[in-house]
Coordinates of C-alpha atoms in Angstrom, one line a residue:
X171 CA 10.0 11.0 -17.9
X172 CA 10.6 11.2 -15.3
X173 CA 10.2 7.4 -14.0
X174 CA 8.2 6.5 -11.1
X175 CA 10.6 4.3 -9.9
X176 CA 14.1 3.6 -12.2
X177 CA 15.2 0.1 -10.4
X178 CA 18.2 0.0 -13.7
X179 CA 19.5 2.8 -12.2
X180 CA 19.3 2.0 -8.5
X181 CA 20.9 -1.0 -9.4
X182 CA 23.8 0.2 -11.3
X183 CA 25.2 2.0 -8.6
X184 CA 26.1 -1.5 -7.3
X185 CA 26.6 -3.2 -10.4
X186 CA 30.4 -4.0 -10.2
X187 CA 29.8 -5.4 -6.1
X188 CA 26.8 -7.3 -7.4
X189 CA 28.9 -8.8 -9.9
X190 CA 31.0 -9.5 -7.4
X191 CA 28.5 -11.2 -5.6
X192 CA 27.0 -13.0 -8.0
X193 CA 30.9 -14.6 -9.4
X194 CA 31.5 -15.7 -5.9
X195 CA 28.2 -18.0 -5.8
X196 CA 28.8 -19.1 -9.3
X197 CA 32.5 -20.3 -8.1
X198 CA 31.6 -21.5 -4.7
X199 CA 29.3 -24.2 -6.6
X200 CA 26.8 -23.8 -3.6
X201 CA 23.6 -22.6 -4.8
X202 CA 20.7 -23.0 -2.6
X203 CA 21.0 -23.1 1.1
X204 CA 24.7 -22.4 1.5
X205 CA 26.7 -19.8 3.6
X206 CA 25.2 -16.7 1.8
X207 CA 21.8 -17.3 2.6
X208 CA 23.5 -17.5 6.4
X209 CA 25.0 -14.3 6.0
X210 CA 22.5 -12.5 5.0
X211 CA 20.1 -13.8 7.4
X212 CA 22.2 -13.2 10.5
X213 CA 22.9 -9.4 9.0
X214 CA 19.3 -8.9 8.3
X215 CA 18.2 -10.3 11.5
X216 CA 21.0 -7.9 13.8
X217 CA 19.4 -5.0 11.2
X218 CA 15.8 -5.7 12.3
X219 CA 16.6 -6.4 16.3
X220 CA 15.7 -9.9 15.7
X221 CA 16.8 -13.4 17.2
X222 CA 16.1 -14.6 13.6
X223 CA 16.1 -14.5 10.3
X224 CA 14.9 -17.5 7.7
X225 CA 15.3 -16.3 4.7
X226 CA 12.0 -17.7 1.9
X227 CA 11.4 -17.3 -2.0
X228 CA 8.9 -14.2 -1.6
X229 CA 6.6 -11.9 0.7
X230 CA 4.0 -13.8 0.3
X231 CA 5.6 -16.8 1.4
X232 CA 6.5 -15.3 4.6
X233 CA 3.2 -15.0 5.2
X234 CA 1.6 -17.5 4.8
X235 CA 4.3 -19.7 6.5
X236 CA 4.7 -18.3 9.4
X237 CA 0.4 -18.8 9.2
X238 CA 1.3 -22.6 8.5
X239 CA 4.2 -23.0 11.3
X240 CA 1.0 -21.9 14.0
X241 CA -1.4 -24.4 12.7
X242 CA 1.8 -26.9 12.9
X243 CA 2.7 -25.5 16.3
X244 CA -1.1 -26.1 17.4
X245 CA -1.5 -22.1 18.0
X246 CA -4.1 -21.8 15.4
X247 CA -7.0 -24.0 14.0
X248 CA -8.5 -23.8 11.0
X249 CA -11.5 -21.6 10.8
X250 CA -9.7 -18.9 12.9
X251 CA -10.5 -15.1 12.5
X252 CA -7.4 -13.3 11.6
X253 CA -7.9 -8.9 11.5
X254 CA -6.4 -7.6 8.7
X255 CA -6.7 -3.9 7.3
X256 CA -9.7 -4.2 4.1
X257 CA -7.2 -1.4 2.2
X258 CA -4.1 -3.6 2.2
X259 CA -2.7 -5.2 -1.1
X260 CA -4.7 -8.4 -1.9
X261 CA -1.4 -10.9 -0.9
X262 CA -2.0 -9.7 3.2
X263 CA -5.3 -11.5 2.6
X264 CA -4.4 -14.3 0.9
X265 CA -2.0 -15.3 3.2
X266 CA -4.9 -15.8 5.7
X267 CA -7.4 -17.5 3.6
X268 CA -4.6 -20.1 1.8
X269 CA -4.6 -21.6 5.1
X270 CA -8.0 -22.2 6.2
X271 CA -8.1 -19.2 8.4
X272 CA -10.6 -16.6 8.2
X273 CA -9.9 -12.7 7.2
X274 CA -11.8 -10.3 9.1
X275 CA -11.4 -6.9 6.8
X276 CA -11.5 -3.5 9.3
X277 CA -11.2 -0.5 7.9
X278 CA -8.0 1.9 8.6
X279 CA -7.0 5.0 10.3
X280 CA -8.0 7.5 7.7
X281 CA -5.0 9.8 8.2
X282 CA -2.5 7.2 8.3
X283 CA -4.1 4.3 5.9
X284 CA -2.9 1.7 8.2
X285 CA -4.9 -0.7 10.6
X286 CA -7.0 1.5 13.2
X287 CA -6.7 0.0 16.7
X288 CA -10.4 0.9 17.2
X289 CA -11.6 -0.8 14.6
X290 CA -9.2 -3.7 15.5
X291 CA -10.9 -3.6 19.0
X292 CA -14.6 -3.9 17.7
X293 CA -13.7 -6.4 15.4
X294 CA -12.3 -9.1 17.7
X295 CA -14.8 -12.0 18.8
X296 CA -14.8 -15.2 20.5
X297 CA -13.2 -16.4 17.0
X298 CA -10.6 -14.1 16.7
X299 CA -6.8 -15.4 17.2
X300 CA -5.0 -13.2 15.7
X301 CA -3.7 -9.7 14.3
X302 CA -2.6 -9.1 10.7
X303 CA -0.8 -5.4 11.0
X304 CA 0.3 -4.1 7.6
X305 CA 2.7 -1.3 7.6
X306 CA 1.6 0.4 4.7
X307 CA 3.3 2.7 2.2
X308 CA 6.4 2.3 4.5
X309 CA 5.1 3.7 8.0
X310 CA 5.0 1.6 10.5
X311 CA 1.3 0.7 11.8
X312 CA 0.4 1.8 15.6
X313 CA 2.2 -1.1 17.0
X314 CA 2.2 -0.1 20.5
X315 CA -1.8 0.3 20.4
X316 CA -2.3 -3.0 18.6
X317 CA 0.3 -5.4 20.7
X318 CA -2.0 -4.1 24.0
X319 CA -4.9 -5.1 22.1
X320 CA -3.1 -8.4 21.0
X321 CA -2.0 -8.9 24.7
X322 CA -5.1 -8.1 26.7
X323 CA -7.1 -10.7 24.5
X324 CA -4.3 -13.1 23.9
X325 CA -3.6 -12.5 20.0
X326 CA -1.1 -13.6 17.9
X327 CA 0.5 -10.4 15.7
X328 CA 2.2 -11.2 12.6
X329 CA 3.5 -8.1 10.3
X330 CA 3.5 -7.4 7.0
X331 CA 6.4 -5.6 6.9
X332 CA 6.8 -5.8 2.9
X333 CA 7.1 -1.9 2.8
X334 CA 8.6 -1.1 5.8
X335 CA 12.0 -2.3 6.2
X336 CA 13.9 -0.2 8.8
X337 CA 11.0 1.7 9.4
X338 CA 10.8 2.0 13.6
X339 CA 9.0 3.2 16.7
X340 CA 11.1 4.2 19.5
X341 CA 14.1 2.6 18.1
X342 CA 12.0 -0.7 17.2
X343 CA 12.1 -1.4 14.2
X344 CA 9.6 -2.9 11.3
X345 CA 9.6 -7.0 12.0
X346 CA 10.3 -6.8 15.6
X347 CA 7.3 -5.5 17.0
X348 CA 5.3 -8.9 16.7
X349 CA 5.7 -12.9 17.0
X350 CA 6.3 -12.4 13.6
X351 CA 6.9 -10.7 10.9
X352 CA 7.2 -11.0 7.1
X353 CA 9.1 -9.1 4.7
X354 CA 9.2 -9.0 0.6
X355 CA 12.3 -8.5 -1.1
X356 CA 10.6 -8.1 -4.4
X357 CA 12.9 -5.6 -6.9
X358 CA 10.8 -2.5 -6.5
X359 CA 11.1 -2.4 -2.7
X360 CA 13.4 -0.6 -0.3
X361 CA 15.3 -3.5 0.1
X362 CA 14.9 -5.4 -3.4
X363 CA 16.7 -8.6 -4.7
X364 CA 17.1 -8.7 -8.4
X365 CA 13.8 -11.3 -8.8
X366 CA 11.2 -12.6 -6.3
X367 CA 12.9 -12.6 -2.5
X368 CA 11.4 -12.7 1.2
X369 CA 12.4 -13.7 4.7
X370 CA 10.3 -14.2 8.3
X371 CA 12.1 -12.1 11.0
X372 CA 10.8 -13.1 14.9
X373 CA 12.4 -13.9 18.4
X374 CA 10.8 -17.4 18.9
X375 CA 12.9 -20.2 18.6
X376 CA 10.1 -23.3 18.2
X377 CA 8.6 -21.0 15.1
X378 CA 11.8 -20.3 13.1
X379 CA 12.5 -23.7 13.3
X380 CA 9.9 -24.4 12.4
X381 CA 9.6 -22.0 9.4
X382 CA 13.4 -23.5 8.2
X383 CA 11.4 -26.9 7.9
X384 CA 8.2 -26.0 6.5
X385 CA 10.1 -24.0 3.8
X386 CA 12.2 -26.5 2.8
X387 CA 9.7 -29.4 2.1
X388 CA 8.8 -29.7 6.2
X389 CA 12.3 -31.2 6.7
X390 CA 15.2 -30.3 9.0
X391 CA 17.5 -33.4 7.9
X392 CA 17.4 -34.7 4.9
X393 CA 14.9 -37.1 3.5
X394 CA 13.2 -36.9 6.8
X395 CA 10.3 -35.0 6.5
X396 CA 8.2 -33.3 9.7
X397 CA 5.5 -31.4 8.1
X398 CA 3.5 -31.3 4.9
X399 CA 6.3 -28.4 3.6
X400 CA 6.7 -26.4 0.3
X401 CA 10.2 -25.5 -1.5
X402 CA 10.4 -22.2 -0.8
X403 CA 13.6 -21.4 0.2
X404 CA 15.6 -18.2 -0.8
X405 CA 18.5 -19.0 -2.9
X406 CA 22.2 -17.5 -2.7
X407 CA 22.4 -15.2 -5.3
X408 CA 19.7 -13.4 -4.0
X409 CA 21.0 -13.6 -0.8
X410 CA 24.2 -12.4 -2.0
X411 CA 22.8 -9.6 -3.7
X412 CA 20.9 -8.2 -0.9
X413 CA 23.1 -8.3 1.7
X414 CA 25.3 -6.1 -0.9
X415 CA 22.4 -3.4 -0.7
X416 CA 21.6 -3.8 2.7
X417 CA 24.7 -1.9 3.5
X418 CA 23.3 0.9 1.6
X419 CA 19.8 1.0 2.9
X420 CA 19.4 3.5 5.2
X421 CA 21.2 5.8 3.8
X422 CA 18.3 5.1 0.6
X423 CA 15.9 5.6 2.8
X424 CA 17.4 8.9 4.0
X425 CA 17.2 10.4 0.6
X426 CA 13.7 9.1 -0.1
X427 CA 13.0 11.2 3.3
X428 CA 14.8 14.2 2.1
X429 CA 12.1 13.3 -1.1
X430 CA 9.2 13.5 1.1
X431 CA 10.2 16.4 2.7
X432 CA 10.9 18.0 -0.3
X433 CA 6.8 17.4 -1.8
X434 CA 5.5 18.2 1.9
X435 CA 6.7 21.4 2.3
X436 CA 6.3 22.1 -1.8
X437 CA 2.6 20.9 -2.7
X438 CA 0.5 23.9 -2.4
X439 CA -2.9 22.6 -3.9
X440 CA -5.8 22.5 -1.2
X441 CA -7.8 19.9 -3.3
X442 CA -4.8 17.7 -2.8
X443 CA -4.1 15.4 0.4
X444 CA -1.1 14.7 1.5
X445 CA 0.5 11.6 3.9
X446 CA 0.8 12.4 7.3
X447 CA 3.3 11.5 9.7
X448 CA 2.8 9.7 12.7
X449 CA 5.1 9.1 15.6
X450 CA 6.1 12.2 14.2
X451 CA 9.9 13.1 15.7
X452 CA 11.6 16.8 15.3
X453 CA 11.3 16.9 11.4
X454 CA 10.2 15.2 8.9
X455 CA 14.0 13.6 8.2
X456 CA 14.0 13.1 11.7
X457 CA 9.9 10.7 11.8
X458 CA 11.9 7.3 11.5
X459 CA 8.3 5.6 11.6
X460 CA 8.1 6.4 7.6
X461 CA 10.7 5.0 4.6
X462 CA 8.3 6.1 2.4
X463 CA 8.3 3.0 0.0
X464 CA 5.6 5.4 -1.5
X465 CA 4.2 8.7 -1.3
X466 CA 0.5 8.3 -1.8
X467 CA -1.4 11.6 -2.0
X468 CA -5.2 11.3 -2.1
X469 CA -7.4 13.3 -4.6
X470 CA -11.1 13.3 -5.6
X471 CA -9.6 14.4 -9.1
X472 CA -7.0 11.5 -9.6
X473 CA -8.1 10.6 -13.2
X474 CA -7.4 14.4 -14.4
X475 CA -4.5 15.0 -12.3
X476 CA -2.7 11.8 -13.2
X477 CA -3.2 12.6 -17.3
X478 CA -2.2 16.1 -16.4
X479 CA 1.3 14.3 -15.0
X480 CA 1.4 12.0 -17.5
X481 CA 2.0 15.4 -20.0
X482 CA 4.6 17.4 -17.7
X483 CA 6.0 14.1 -18.1
X484 CA 5.5 12.4 -14.7
X485 CA 5.1 9.1 -14.2
X486 CA 2.8 8.2 -11.5
X487 CA 0.8 4.6 -10.7
X488 CA -2.1 3.4 -8.4
X489 CA -2.1 1.7 -5.2
X490 CA -4.1 0.5 -5.1
X491 CA -7.1 0.6 -8.0
X492 CA -9.8 -2.2 -7.2
X493 CA -9.6 -3.1 -3.2
X494 CA -9.4 -6.9 -2.4
X495 CA -13.7 -7.1 -1.7
X496 CA -14.1 -5.6 -4.6
X497 CA -12.2 -8.8 -6.5
X498 CA -13.5 -11.4 -8.6
X499 CA -10.8 -13.8 -6.3
X500 CA -13.3 -12.8 -3.2
X501 CA -16.5 -12.7 -4.8
X502 CA -18.3 -13.7 -2.1
X503 CA -17.3 -10.0 -0.9
X504 CA -18.4 -8.2 -3.4
X505 CA -21.4 -7.1 -1.9
X506 CA -20.0 -5.6 1.1
X507 CA -19.1 -2.4 1.9
X508 CA -16.1 -0.5 3.3
X509 CA -17.1 3.3 2.2
X510 CA -13.2 4.4 3.6
X511 CA -11.3 2.0 2.3
X512 CA -13.3 2.1 -1.3
X513 CA -12.4 6.3 -0.7
X514 CA -9.1 5.7 -1.0
X515 CA -8.9 3.3 -3.5
X516 CA -10.5 5.4 -5.8
X517 CA -8.5 8.4 -4.9
X518 CA -5.0 7.5 -4.3
X519 CA -1.9 8.6 -6.3
X520 CA 1.5 7.7 -5.7
X521 CA 4.3 10.2 -7.2
X522 CA 7.6 8.9 -7.9
X523 CA 10.3 8.5 -5.3
X524 CA 13.5 7.2 -5.2
X525 CA 16.7 7.5 -4.3
X526 CA 18.2 8.5 -7.7
X527 CA 15.6 10.8 -8.3
X528 CA 17.9 14.0 -8.1
X529 CA 16.7 17.7 -6.7
X530 CA 15.6 19.0 -10.3
X531 CA 13.3 16.1 -10.9
X532 CA 11.9 16.6 -7.2
X533 CA 11.2 19.9 -8.1
X534 CA 9.7 19.3 -11.4
X535 CA 7.2 17.2 -9.9
X536 CA 6.2 19.4 -7.7
X537 CA 6.1 22.0 -9.7
X538 CA 3.7 20.1 -12.3
X539 CA 1.5 19.6 -9.7
X540 CA 1.3 22.9 -9.0
X541 CA 0.1 23.9 -12.4
X542 CA -2.8 21.6 -11.9
X543 CA -5.9 23.3 -12.7
X544 CA -9.1 20.9 -11.4

């Protein structure tokens, strides 16, 4: 079976360095808020091109705490509207509602699956105060257009970069477009820890200092609490391991691009829609807007194709089977209609793509798809 994502194999290549990093932390006797965190924050902010990276416990907390910081700083008020794509993973929306803000769902762009600038503009009201674009599947949303809209209406922009480590347009990476950005380092991400981990990137001094306090019980100085904060800290061991893996991120991304290019040229089924790459460069491999966290196809024959691929020894996953507005968690939205989003959730299928896939495995996936008869 060709696994969808072989995390054991991915991390095996770093085993010696990861063990060394873990031992270094153990031997230091310092496990929270030490040199490893400071080093990783410096390295990751430099990678993204931002002034700050603030490590937190996970990607959801990165989004929640950024919005909470803006509330604390008076830049948002409870009840304010935040525009978000309707087809995102539910975490993007949970972060909004968790802060007493109002999520406003909009249909995505049909080709990129990212937030549509046109639909964003139509959704703006007097209550709109922020836009939360999600760089879905590893491709940057149309940030130049979205930032133009935000500037025109005086809106905050919070990028959800959980799937887009290293994606860029015109040399500007994910995490350095909006006023802030939330990253996830969940093990399956392109830059994955060996447990939960996340970070916020920003160039805003005041926001960075507020976030550092909020993640630490609202305290910048021990026993002095400025805010009603939480405990959401990126621990030393995960920070140390992320530093190890960050050094090879671009190399792994290039391998993902090679696999995506092979899929794009090799898959010949007319009833399968292949992902569209926006902001194209000379070749697919040079289209840096996409880092291929996921390679997502669309087909009306998803169930049959998935069964066929499983029989051919190819594991696939669905990202995501249920649209957020159809979840019981948001039952107040269950009667709402987002036709494009609903079609996507019924038709998308994610193919295996990882930096440890061999050329033989890639060709086996292509052959299995091309042998499918609906």
